[in-house]
Coordinates of C-alpha atoms in Angstrom, one line a residue:
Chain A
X1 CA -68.1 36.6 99.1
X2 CA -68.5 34.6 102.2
X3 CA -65.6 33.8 104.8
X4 CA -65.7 30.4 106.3
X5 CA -63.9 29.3 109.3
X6 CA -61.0 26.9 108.8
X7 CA -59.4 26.6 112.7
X8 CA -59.2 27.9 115.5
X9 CA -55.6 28.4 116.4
X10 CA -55.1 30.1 119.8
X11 CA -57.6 30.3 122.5
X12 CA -57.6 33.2 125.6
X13 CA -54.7 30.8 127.3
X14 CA -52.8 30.5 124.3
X15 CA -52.6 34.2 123.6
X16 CA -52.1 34.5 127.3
X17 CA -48.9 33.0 127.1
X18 CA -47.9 34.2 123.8
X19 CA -48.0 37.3 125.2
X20 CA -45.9 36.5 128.2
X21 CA -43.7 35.0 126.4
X22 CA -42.9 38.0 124.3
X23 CA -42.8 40.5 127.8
X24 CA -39.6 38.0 128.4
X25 CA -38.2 38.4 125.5
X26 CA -38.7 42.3 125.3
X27 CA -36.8 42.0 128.5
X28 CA -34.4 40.1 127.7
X29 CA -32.9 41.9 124.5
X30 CA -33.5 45.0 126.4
X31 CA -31.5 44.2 129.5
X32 CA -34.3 45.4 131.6
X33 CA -37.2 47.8 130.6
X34 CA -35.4 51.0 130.5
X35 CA -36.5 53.5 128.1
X36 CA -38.6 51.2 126.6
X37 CA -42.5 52.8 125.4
X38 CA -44.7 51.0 123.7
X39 CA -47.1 52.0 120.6
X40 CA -49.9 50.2 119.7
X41 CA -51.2 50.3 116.1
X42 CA -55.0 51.0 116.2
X43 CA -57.2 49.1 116.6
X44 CA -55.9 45.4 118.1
X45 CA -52.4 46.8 118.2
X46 CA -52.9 48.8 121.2
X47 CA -54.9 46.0 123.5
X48 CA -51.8 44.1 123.1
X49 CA -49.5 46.8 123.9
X50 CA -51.4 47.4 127.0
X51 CA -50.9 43.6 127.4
X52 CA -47.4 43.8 127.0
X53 CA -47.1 46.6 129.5
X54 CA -48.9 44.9 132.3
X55 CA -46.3 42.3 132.0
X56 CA -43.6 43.4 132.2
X57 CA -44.3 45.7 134.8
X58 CA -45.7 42.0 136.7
X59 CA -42.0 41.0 135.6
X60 CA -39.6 43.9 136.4
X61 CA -42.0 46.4 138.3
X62 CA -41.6 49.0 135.9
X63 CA -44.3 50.8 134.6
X64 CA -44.2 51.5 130.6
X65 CA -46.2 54.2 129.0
X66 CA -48.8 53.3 126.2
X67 CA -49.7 55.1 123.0
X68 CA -52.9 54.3 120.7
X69 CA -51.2 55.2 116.7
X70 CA -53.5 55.3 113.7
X71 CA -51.7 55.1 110.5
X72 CA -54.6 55.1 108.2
X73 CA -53.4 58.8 106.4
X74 CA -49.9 57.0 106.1
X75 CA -51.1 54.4 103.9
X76 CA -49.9 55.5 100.2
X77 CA -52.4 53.2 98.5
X78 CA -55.8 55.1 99.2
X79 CA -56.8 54.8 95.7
X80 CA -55.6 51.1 95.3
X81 CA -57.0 49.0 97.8
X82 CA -60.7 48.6 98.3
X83 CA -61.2 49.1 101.7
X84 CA -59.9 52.4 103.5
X85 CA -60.8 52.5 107.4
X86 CA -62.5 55.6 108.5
X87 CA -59.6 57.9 110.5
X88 CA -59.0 58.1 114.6
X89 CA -56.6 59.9 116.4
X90 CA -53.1 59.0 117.6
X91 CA -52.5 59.2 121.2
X92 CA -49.1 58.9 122.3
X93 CA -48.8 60.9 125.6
X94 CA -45.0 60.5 125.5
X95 CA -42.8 62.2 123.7
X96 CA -41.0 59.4 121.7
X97 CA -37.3 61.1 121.0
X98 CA -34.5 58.6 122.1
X99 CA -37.0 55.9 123.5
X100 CA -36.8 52.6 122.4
X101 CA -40.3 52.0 121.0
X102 CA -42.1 48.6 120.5
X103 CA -44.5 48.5 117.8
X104 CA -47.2 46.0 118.4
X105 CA -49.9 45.2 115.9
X106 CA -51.6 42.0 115.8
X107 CA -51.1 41.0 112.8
X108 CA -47.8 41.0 110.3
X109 CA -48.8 40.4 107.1
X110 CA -47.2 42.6 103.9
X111 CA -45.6 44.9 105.9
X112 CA -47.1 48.0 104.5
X113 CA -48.8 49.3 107.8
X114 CA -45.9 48.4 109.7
X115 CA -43.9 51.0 107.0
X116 CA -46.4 53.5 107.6
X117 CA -46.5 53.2 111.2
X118 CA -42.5 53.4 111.3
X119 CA -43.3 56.5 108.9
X120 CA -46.0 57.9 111.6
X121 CA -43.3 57.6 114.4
X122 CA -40.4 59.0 112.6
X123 CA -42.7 62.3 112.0
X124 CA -43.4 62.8 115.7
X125 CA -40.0 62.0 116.7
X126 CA -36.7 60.1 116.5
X127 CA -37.4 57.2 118.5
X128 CA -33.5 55.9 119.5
X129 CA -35.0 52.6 118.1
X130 CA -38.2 50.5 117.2
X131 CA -38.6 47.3 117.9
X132 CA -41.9 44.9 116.4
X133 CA -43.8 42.7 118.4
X134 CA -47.0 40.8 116.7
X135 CA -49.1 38.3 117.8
X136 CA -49.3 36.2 114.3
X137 CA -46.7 36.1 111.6
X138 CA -49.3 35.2 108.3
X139 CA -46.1 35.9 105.7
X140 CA -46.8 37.1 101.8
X141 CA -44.3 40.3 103.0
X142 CA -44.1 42.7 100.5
X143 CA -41.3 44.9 102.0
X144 CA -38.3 44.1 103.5
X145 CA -39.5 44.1 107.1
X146 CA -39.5 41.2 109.7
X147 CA -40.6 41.2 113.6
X148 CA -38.6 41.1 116.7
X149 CA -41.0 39.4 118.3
X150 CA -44.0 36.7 117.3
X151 CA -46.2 35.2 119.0
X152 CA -46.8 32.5 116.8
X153 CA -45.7 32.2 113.1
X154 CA -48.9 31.1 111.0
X155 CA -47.9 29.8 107.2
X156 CA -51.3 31.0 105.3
X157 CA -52.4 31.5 101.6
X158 CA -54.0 34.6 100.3
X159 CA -57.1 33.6 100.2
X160 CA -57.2 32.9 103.4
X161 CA -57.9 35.8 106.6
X162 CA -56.3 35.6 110.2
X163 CA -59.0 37.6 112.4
X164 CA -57.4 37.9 115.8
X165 CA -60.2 38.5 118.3
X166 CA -59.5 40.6 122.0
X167 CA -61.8 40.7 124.6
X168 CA -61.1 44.1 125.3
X169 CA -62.8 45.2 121.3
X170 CA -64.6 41.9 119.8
X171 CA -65.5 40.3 124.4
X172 CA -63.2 37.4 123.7
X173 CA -59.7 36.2 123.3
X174 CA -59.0 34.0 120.3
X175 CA -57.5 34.0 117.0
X176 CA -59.0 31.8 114.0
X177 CA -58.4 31.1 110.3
X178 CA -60.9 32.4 107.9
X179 CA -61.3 31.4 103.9
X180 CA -63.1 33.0 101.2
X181 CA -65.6 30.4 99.9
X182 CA -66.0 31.8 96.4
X183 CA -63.0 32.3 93.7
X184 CA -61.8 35.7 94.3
X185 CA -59.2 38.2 95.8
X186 CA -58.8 39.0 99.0
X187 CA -60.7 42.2 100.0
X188 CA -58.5 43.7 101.9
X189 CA -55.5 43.3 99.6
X190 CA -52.4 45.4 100.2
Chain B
X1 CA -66.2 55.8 98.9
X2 CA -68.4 57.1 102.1
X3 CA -69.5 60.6 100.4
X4 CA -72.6 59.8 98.7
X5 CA -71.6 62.0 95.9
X6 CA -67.9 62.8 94.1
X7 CA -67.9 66.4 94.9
X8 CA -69.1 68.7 97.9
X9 CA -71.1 71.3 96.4
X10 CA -73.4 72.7 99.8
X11 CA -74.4 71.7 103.1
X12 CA -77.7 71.3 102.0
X13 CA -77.2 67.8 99.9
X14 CA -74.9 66.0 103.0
X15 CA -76.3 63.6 104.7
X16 CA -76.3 64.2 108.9
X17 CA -74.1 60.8 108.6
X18 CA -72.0 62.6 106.2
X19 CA -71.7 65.5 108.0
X20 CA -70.4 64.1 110.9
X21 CA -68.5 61.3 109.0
X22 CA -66.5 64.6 107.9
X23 CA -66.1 66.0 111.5
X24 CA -64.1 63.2 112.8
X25 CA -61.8 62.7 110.1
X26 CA -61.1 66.4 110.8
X27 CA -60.3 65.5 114.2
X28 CA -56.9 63.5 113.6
X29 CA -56.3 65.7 110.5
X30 CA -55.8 68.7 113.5
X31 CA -53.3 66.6 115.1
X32 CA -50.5 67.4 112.4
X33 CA -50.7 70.7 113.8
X34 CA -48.6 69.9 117.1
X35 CA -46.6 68.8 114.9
X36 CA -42.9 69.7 113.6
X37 CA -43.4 67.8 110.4
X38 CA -46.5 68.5 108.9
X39 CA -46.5 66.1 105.9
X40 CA -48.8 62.8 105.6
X41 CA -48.5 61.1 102.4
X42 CA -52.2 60.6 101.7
X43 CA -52.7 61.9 98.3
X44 CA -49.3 61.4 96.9
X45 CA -50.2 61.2 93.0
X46 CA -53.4 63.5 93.3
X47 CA -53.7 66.9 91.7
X48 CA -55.7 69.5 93.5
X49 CA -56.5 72.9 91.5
X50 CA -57.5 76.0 93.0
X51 CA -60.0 77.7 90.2
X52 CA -60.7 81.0 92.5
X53 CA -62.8 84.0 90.5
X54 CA -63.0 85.8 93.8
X55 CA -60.0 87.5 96.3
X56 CA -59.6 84.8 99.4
X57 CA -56.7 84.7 101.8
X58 CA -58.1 81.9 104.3
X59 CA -60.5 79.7 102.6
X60 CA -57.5 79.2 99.3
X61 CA -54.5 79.2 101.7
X62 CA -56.1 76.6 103.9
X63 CA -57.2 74.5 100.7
X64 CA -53.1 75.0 99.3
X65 CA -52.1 73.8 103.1
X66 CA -54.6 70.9 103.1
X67 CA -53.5 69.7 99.9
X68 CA -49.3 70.5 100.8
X69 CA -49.6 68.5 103.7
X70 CA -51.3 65.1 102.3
X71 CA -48.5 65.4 100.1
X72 CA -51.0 66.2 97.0
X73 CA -49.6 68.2 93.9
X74 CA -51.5 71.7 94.2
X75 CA -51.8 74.2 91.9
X76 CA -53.6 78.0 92.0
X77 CA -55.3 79.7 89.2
X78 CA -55.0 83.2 89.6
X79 CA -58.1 83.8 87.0
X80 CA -57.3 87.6 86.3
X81 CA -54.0 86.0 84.3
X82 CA -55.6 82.9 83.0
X83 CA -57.4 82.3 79.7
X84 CA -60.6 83.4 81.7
X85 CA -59.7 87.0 80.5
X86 CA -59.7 85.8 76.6
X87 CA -63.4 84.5 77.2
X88 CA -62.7 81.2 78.5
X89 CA -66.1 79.6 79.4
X90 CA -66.1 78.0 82.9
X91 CA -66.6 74.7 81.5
X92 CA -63.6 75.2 79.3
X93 CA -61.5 75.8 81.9
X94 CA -63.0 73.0 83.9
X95 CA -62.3 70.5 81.2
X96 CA -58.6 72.0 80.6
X97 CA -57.8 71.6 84.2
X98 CA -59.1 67.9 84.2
X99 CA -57.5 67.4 80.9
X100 CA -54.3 68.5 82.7
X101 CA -54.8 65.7 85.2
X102 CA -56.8 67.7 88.4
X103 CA -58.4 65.0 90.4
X104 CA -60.0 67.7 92.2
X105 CA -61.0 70.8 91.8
X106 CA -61.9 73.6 94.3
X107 CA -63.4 76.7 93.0
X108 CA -64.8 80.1 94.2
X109 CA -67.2 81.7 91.6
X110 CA -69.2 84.8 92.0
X111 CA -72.1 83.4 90.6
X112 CA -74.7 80.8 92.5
X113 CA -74.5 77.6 90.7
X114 CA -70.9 78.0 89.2
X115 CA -69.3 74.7 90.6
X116 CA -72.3 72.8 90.1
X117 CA -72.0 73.5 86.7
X118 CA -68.5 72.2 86.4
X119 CA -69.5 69.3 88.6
X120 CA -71.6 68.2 85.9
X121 CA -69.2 67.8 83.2
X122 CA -66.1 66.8 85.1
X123 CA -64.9 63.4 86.4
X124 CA -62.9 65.1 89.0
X125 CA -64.2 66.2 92.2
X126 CA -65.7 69.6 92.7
X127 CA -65.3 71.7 95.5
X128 CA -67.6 74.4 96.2
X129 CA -65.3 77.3 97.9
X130 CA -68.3 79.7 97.7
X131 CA -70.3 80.3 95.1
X132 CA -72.3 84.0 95.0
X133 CA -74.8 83.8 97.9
X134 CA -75.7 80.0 97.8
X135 CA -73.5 78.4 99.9
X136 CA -69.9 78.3 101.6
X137 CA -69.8 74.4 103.2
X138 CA -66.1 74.0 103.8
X139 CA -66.7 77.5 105.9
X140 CA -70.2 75.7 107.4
X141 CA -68.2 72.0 108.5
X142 CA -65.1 74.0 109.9
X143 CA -67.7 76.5 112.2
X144 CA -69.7 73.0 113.0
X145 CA -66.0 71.6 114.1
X146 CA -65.4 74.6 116.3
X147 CA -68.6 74.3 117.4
X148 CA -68.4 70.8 118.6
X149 CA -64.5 71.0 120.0
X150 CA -65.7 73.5 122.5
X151 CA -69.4 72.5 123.2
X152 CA -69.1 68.9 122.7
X153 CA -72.2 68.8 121.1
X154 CA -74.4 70.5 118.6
X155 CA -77.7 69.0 118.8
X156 CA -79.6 71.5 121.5
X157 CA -77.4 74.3 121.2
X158 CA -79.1 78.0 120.7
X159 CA -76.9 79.6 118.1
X160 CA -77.1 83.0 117.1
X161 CA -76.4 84.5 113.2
X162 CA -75.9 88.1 112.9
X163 CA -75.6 90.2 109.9
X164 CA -76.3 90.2 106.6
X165 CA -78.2 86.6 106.1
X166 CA -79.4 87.7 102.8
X167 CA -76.0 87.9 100.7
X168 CA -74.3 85.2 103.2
X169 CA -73.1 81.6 101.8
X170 CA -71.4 81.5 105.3
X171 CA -75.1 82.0 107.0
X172 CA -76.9 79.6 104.7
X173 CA -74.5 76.6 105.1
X174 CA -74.1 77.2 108.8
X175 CA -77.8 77.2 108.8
X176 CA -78.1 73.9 106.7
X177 CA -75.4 72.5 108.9
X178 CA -77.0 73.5 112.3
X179 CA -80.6 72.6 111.8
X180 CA -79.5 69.1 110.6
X181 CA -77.6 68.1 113.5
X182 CA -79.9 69.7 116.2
X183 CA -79.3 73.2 117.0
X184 CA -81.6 76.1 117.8
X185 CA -80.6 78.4 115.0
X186 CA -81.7 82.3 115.6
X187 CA -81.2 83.9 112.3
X188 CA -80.5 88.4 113.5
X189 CA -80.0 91.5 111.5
X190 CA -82.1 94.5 110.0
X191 CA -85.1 93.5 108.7
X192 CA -83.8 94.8 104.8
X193 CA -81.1 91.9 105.1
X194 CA -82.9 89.1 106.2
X195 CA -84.5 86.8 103.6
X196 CA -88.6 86.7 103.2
X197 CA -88.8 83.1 104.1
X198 CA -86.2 82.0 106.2
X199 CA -88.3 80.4 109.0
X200 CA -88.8 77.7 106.4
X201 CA -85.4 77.0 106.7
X202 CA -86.0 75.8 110.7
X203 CA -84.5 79.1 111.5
X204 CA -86.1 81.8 114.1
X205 CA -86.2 85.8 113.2
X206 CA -85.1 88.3 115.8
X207 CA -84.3 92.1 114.6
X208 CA -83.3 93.1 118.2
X209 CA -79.9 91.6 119.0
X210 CA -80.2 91.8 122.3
X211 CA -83.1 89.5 122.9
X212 CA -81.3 87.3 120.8
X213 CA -78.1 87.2 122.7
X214 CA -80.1 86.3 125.2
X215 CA -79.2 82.3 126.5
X216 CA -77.2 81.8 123.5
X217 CA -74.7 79.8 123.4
X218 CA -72.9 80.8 120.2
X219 CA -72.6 84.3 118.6
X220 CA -71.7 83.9 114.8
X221 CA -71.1 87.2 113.9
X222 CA -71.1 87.7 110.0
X223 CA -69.0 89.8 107.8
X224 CA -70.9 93.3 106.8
X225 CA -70.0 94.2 103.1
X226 CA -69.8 97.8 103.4
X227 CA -71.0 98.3 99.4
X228 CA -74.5 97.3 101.0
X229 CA -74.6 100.4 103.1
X230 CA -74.3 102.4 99.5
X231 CA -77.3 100.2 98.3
X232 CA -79.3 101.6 100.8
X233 CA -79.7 98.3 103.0
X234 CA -78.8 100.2 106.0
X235 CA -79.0 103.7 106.9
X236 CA -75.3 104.3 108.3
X237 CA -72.2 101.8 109.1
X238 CA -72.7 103.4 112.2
X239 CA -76.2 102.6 112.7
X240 CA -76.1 99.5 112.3
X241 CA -72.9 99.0 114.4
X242 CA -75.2 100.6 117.2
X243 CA -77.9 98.4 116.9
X244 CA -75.7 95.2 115.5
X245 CA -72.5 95.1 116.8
X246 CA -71.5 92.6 119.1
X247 CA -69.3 94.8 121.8
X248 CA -68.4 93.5 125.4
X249 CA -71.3 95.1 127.2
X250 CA -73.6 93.5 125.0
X251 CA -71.9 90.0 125.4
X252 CA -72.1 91.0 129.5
X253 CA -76.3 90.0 129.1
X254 CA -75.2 87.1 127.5
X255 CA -74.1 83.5 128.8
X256 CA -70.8 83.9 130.6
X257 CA -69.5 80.4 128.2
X258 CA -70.7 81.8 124.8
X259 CA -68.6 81.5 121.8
X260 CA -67.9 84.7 119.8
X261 CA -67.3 83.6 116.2
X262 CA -66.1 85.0 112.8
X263 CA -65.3 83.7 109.2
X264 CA -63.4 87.2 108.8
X265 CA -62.5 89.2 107.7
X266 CA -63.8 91.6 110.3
X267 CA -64.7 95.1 110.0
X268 CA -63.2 95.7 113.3
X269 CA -66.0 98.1 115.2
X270 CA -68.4 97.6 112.8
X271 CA -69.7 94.0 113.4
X272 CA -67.7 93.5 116.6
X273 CA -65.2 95.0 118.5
X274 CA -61.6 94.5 118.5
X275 CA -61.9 93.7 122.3
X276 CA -64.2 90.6 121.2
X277 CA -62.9 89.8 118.8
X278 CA -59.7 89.3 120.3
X279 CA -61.1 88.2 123.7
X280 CA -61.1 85.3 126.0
X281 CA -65.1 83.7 124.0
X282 CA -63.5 84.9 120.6
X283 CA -62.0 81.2 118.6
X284 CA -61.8 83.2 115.5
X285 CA -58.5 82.4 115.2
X286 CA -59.1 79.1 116.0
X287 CA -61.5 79.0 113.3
X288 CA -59.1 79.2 110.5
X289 CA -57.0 76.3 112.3
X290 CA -59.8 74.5 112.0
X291 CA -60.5 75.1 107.9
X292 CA -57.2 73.4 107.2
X293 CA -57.9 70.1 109.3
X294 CA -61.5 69.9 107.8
X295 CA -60.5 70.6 104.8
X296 CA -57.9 67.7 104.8
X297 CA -60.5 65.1 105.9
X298 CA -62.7 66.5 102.7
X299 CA -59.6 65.7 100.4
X300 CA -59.2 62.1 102.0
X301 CA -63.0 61.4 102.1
X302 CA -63.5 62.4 98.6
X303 CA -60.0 60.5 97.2
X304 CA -61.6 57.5 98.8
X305 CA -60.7 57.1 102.3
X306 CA -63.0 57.2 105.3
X307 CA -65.1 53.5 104.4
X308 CA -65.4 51.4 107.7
X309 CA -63.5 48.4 108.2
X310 CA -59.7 47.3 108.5
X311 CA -56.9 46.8 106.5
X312 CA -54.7 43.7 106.7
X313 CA -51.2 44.9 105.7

């Protein structure tokens, strides 16, 4: 089962200034960076947070701590998708009690990690709130969950597979469309 | 699913890949300890079934835990009030506890062989928690885990095995686990409870414990079964305390970083001292920690988890 590329849809600038664009935002709803944290969900998740971080503290001079969350032993499919990533640590050096927490994953797609992760945070804590920032919006959710912040919204089908590319894990920045040539599910299902 | 095979019966059919594929998994699966809510919902659905013939506190407690904590349904058969004592055959019971809807089952036989037996006839997974004097590998991973969380490595290390090798699982699958990822293994004890043989396990012999202390960098310091004295193995528990007990003045010779280790219980001044045991090389306790978090990333590994690659969701 062979992915072909469709498009290309952002370059390094592009996510550049999505990303900037969402530091803005994040301020602005916030009123400032206060108490904000963010949490990155492994693995592209937490480039981005870093992203994020960097600036806003560029922005406001504030600098935001940083946590690495894996939610892989959240998931509560392990028998029912076909592809189970192996575990890594979560590294939040914060404690994250009555801090407003952005989430930040690359992707938004059914919502399901984005339940476990929320699940992951309210067992080491209770955050005073959590806020979602993704780069791509692909739709198909599956649970009633939406982000507060996007970087770009990106109507797909199922067959098809956003792979969001950072240059701090894959050496460059882009983000490109990918389709499964032959007539079949999608892999990664879930 | 990344184990090779449905069921962990020894250290001696893993895979070094495997072995270390089981290491870190363990490593996140510690973190729920600093934890106030120690609950993951991994294995919601699965049934685990603890099928013990032999008295265990750590090994069946830290299997219960494992289970409790990835949110799996366990249960404990207590054999001694279980059909066992009607005759039940240990396929019988295997199939029973399948038929009852056990996904996996972890069992501790007195007899070599047992859960491969049950293995064999079972779609579940099989857990060996020690069978006879074959092999103890959710013991073996958990010392290799210690191991490596102190050391940082295993491959070079010169560890040390005291006791009675003969009638030790604990030695066999530390050995198994050892040689395949690099260590020096020194095999020590009286001569009447070392195997004929052992070398061609990648082991070294040394009967004076001394010499073997010598530039080690792990002590693992095995149970004596005090029955063995009344077989005539050893002469006197307080023989072989002189000449094999681990005290401090003997772990003065030795490398000021070594690690004192246990799989307990201790005969406290037979095999080692109270003072080492409790002292600042001793991660005895830290040992049994360590069984819960390995023994977690077995569960997960074997209910499927732990392939590479990445979930959209």
């Amino acid at each position: 089962m062979a992915l072909v590329e469709k498009a290309r849809i952002m370059d390094s600038d592009g996510i550049r200034r999505a990303t900037m664009r969402i530091a803005h935002e994040i301020i602005e709803k916030n009123k400032g960076a206060d108490d904000l944290s963010f949490v990155g969900i492994r693995t592209r998740g937490f480039p981005l947070a870093k992203r994020l971080a960097e600036a806003i503290q560029q922005i406001e001079g504030t600098k935001l701590p940083v946590g690495i969350l894996d939610i892989t032993l959240y998931r509560d499919d392990l028998t029912t998708i076909a592809v189970q990533p192996v575990v890594h640590k979560t590294e939040i050096p914060f404690d994250v009690s009555e801090k407003k927490i952005i989430l930040v994953d690359d992707v938004l797609y059914t919502g399901r990690t984005i339940r476990a992760a929320m699940d992951a945070l309210m067992d080491l804590g209770r955050p005073r709130s959590i806020q979602l920032a993704v780069l791509i919006d692909r739709g198909h959710r599956e649970l009633p969950i939406r982000a507060d912040y996007i970087g770009k919204n990106v109507p797909t089908s199922r067959r098809e597979v956003i792979s969001v590319r950072l240059a701090e894990i894959d050496g460059s920045d882009e983000v490109i469309i990918q389709e499964f040539s032959e007539n079949s599910s999608h892999p990664c299902q879930s | 699913m990344p184990l090779k095979s449905k069921d962990v019966l020894g250290l001696e059919d893993l895979s070094v890949e495997e072995i270390e594929l089981i290491l870190q998994t363990a490593e996140p699966c510690k973190q729920i300890f600093t934890r106030d809510i120690k609950k993951l919902p991994t294995l919601r659905g699965k049934t685990m079934v603890n099928l013990f013939y032999e008295p265990s506190t750590r090994t069946r407690t830290s299997f219960e835990l494992a289970g409790k904590w990835m949110s799996a349904d366990v249960t404990n058969i207590a054999t001694a009030s279980s059909s066992v004592v009607k005759g039940e055959s240990l396929k019988d019971t295997a199939r029973t506890l399948e038929a009852l809807g056990a996904n996996i089952i972890v069992i501790r036989h007195q007899m070599a062989g047992a859960p491969h037996v049950i293995a064999r006839c079972v779609k579940a997974s099989v857990i060996n928690a020690g069978d006879g004097m074959h092999e103890h590998p959710t013991q073996g991973l958990l010392d290799l885990y210690t191991i490596r969380e102190h050391k940082g490595r295993i491959a070079g290390l010169k560890v040390v095995i005291i006791g009675d090798i003969l009638h030790s699982r604990v030695a066999k699958s530390n050995i198994w686990g050892l040689t395949k990822l690099g260590a020096e293994v020194t095999v020590c004890g009286p001569p009447t409870l070392i195997p004929q043989g052992i070398e061609r396990m990648g082991v070294n012999v040394e009967y004076d414990l001394d010499v073997a202390l010598r530039g080690a960098d792990v002590v693992n310091i095995l149970r004596i079964q005090l029955e063995r004295q009344k077989k005539g193995l050893f002469p006197t528990i307080r023989e072989y305390s002189r000449l094999y007990g681990v005290n401090a003045k003997r772990l003065r010779a030795a490398r000021p970083d070594i690690l004192v280790m246990h799989p307990g219980p201790a005969n406290l001044g037979v095999e080692i001292t109270g003072d080492v045991a409790e002292g600042v090389r001793s991660v005895i306790h830290e040992q049994v920690t360590n069984g819960v978090a390995v023994r977690m990333a077995l569960l997960y590994l074997l209910s499927g988890g732990g392939a590479s690659g990445e979930i959209a969701g």
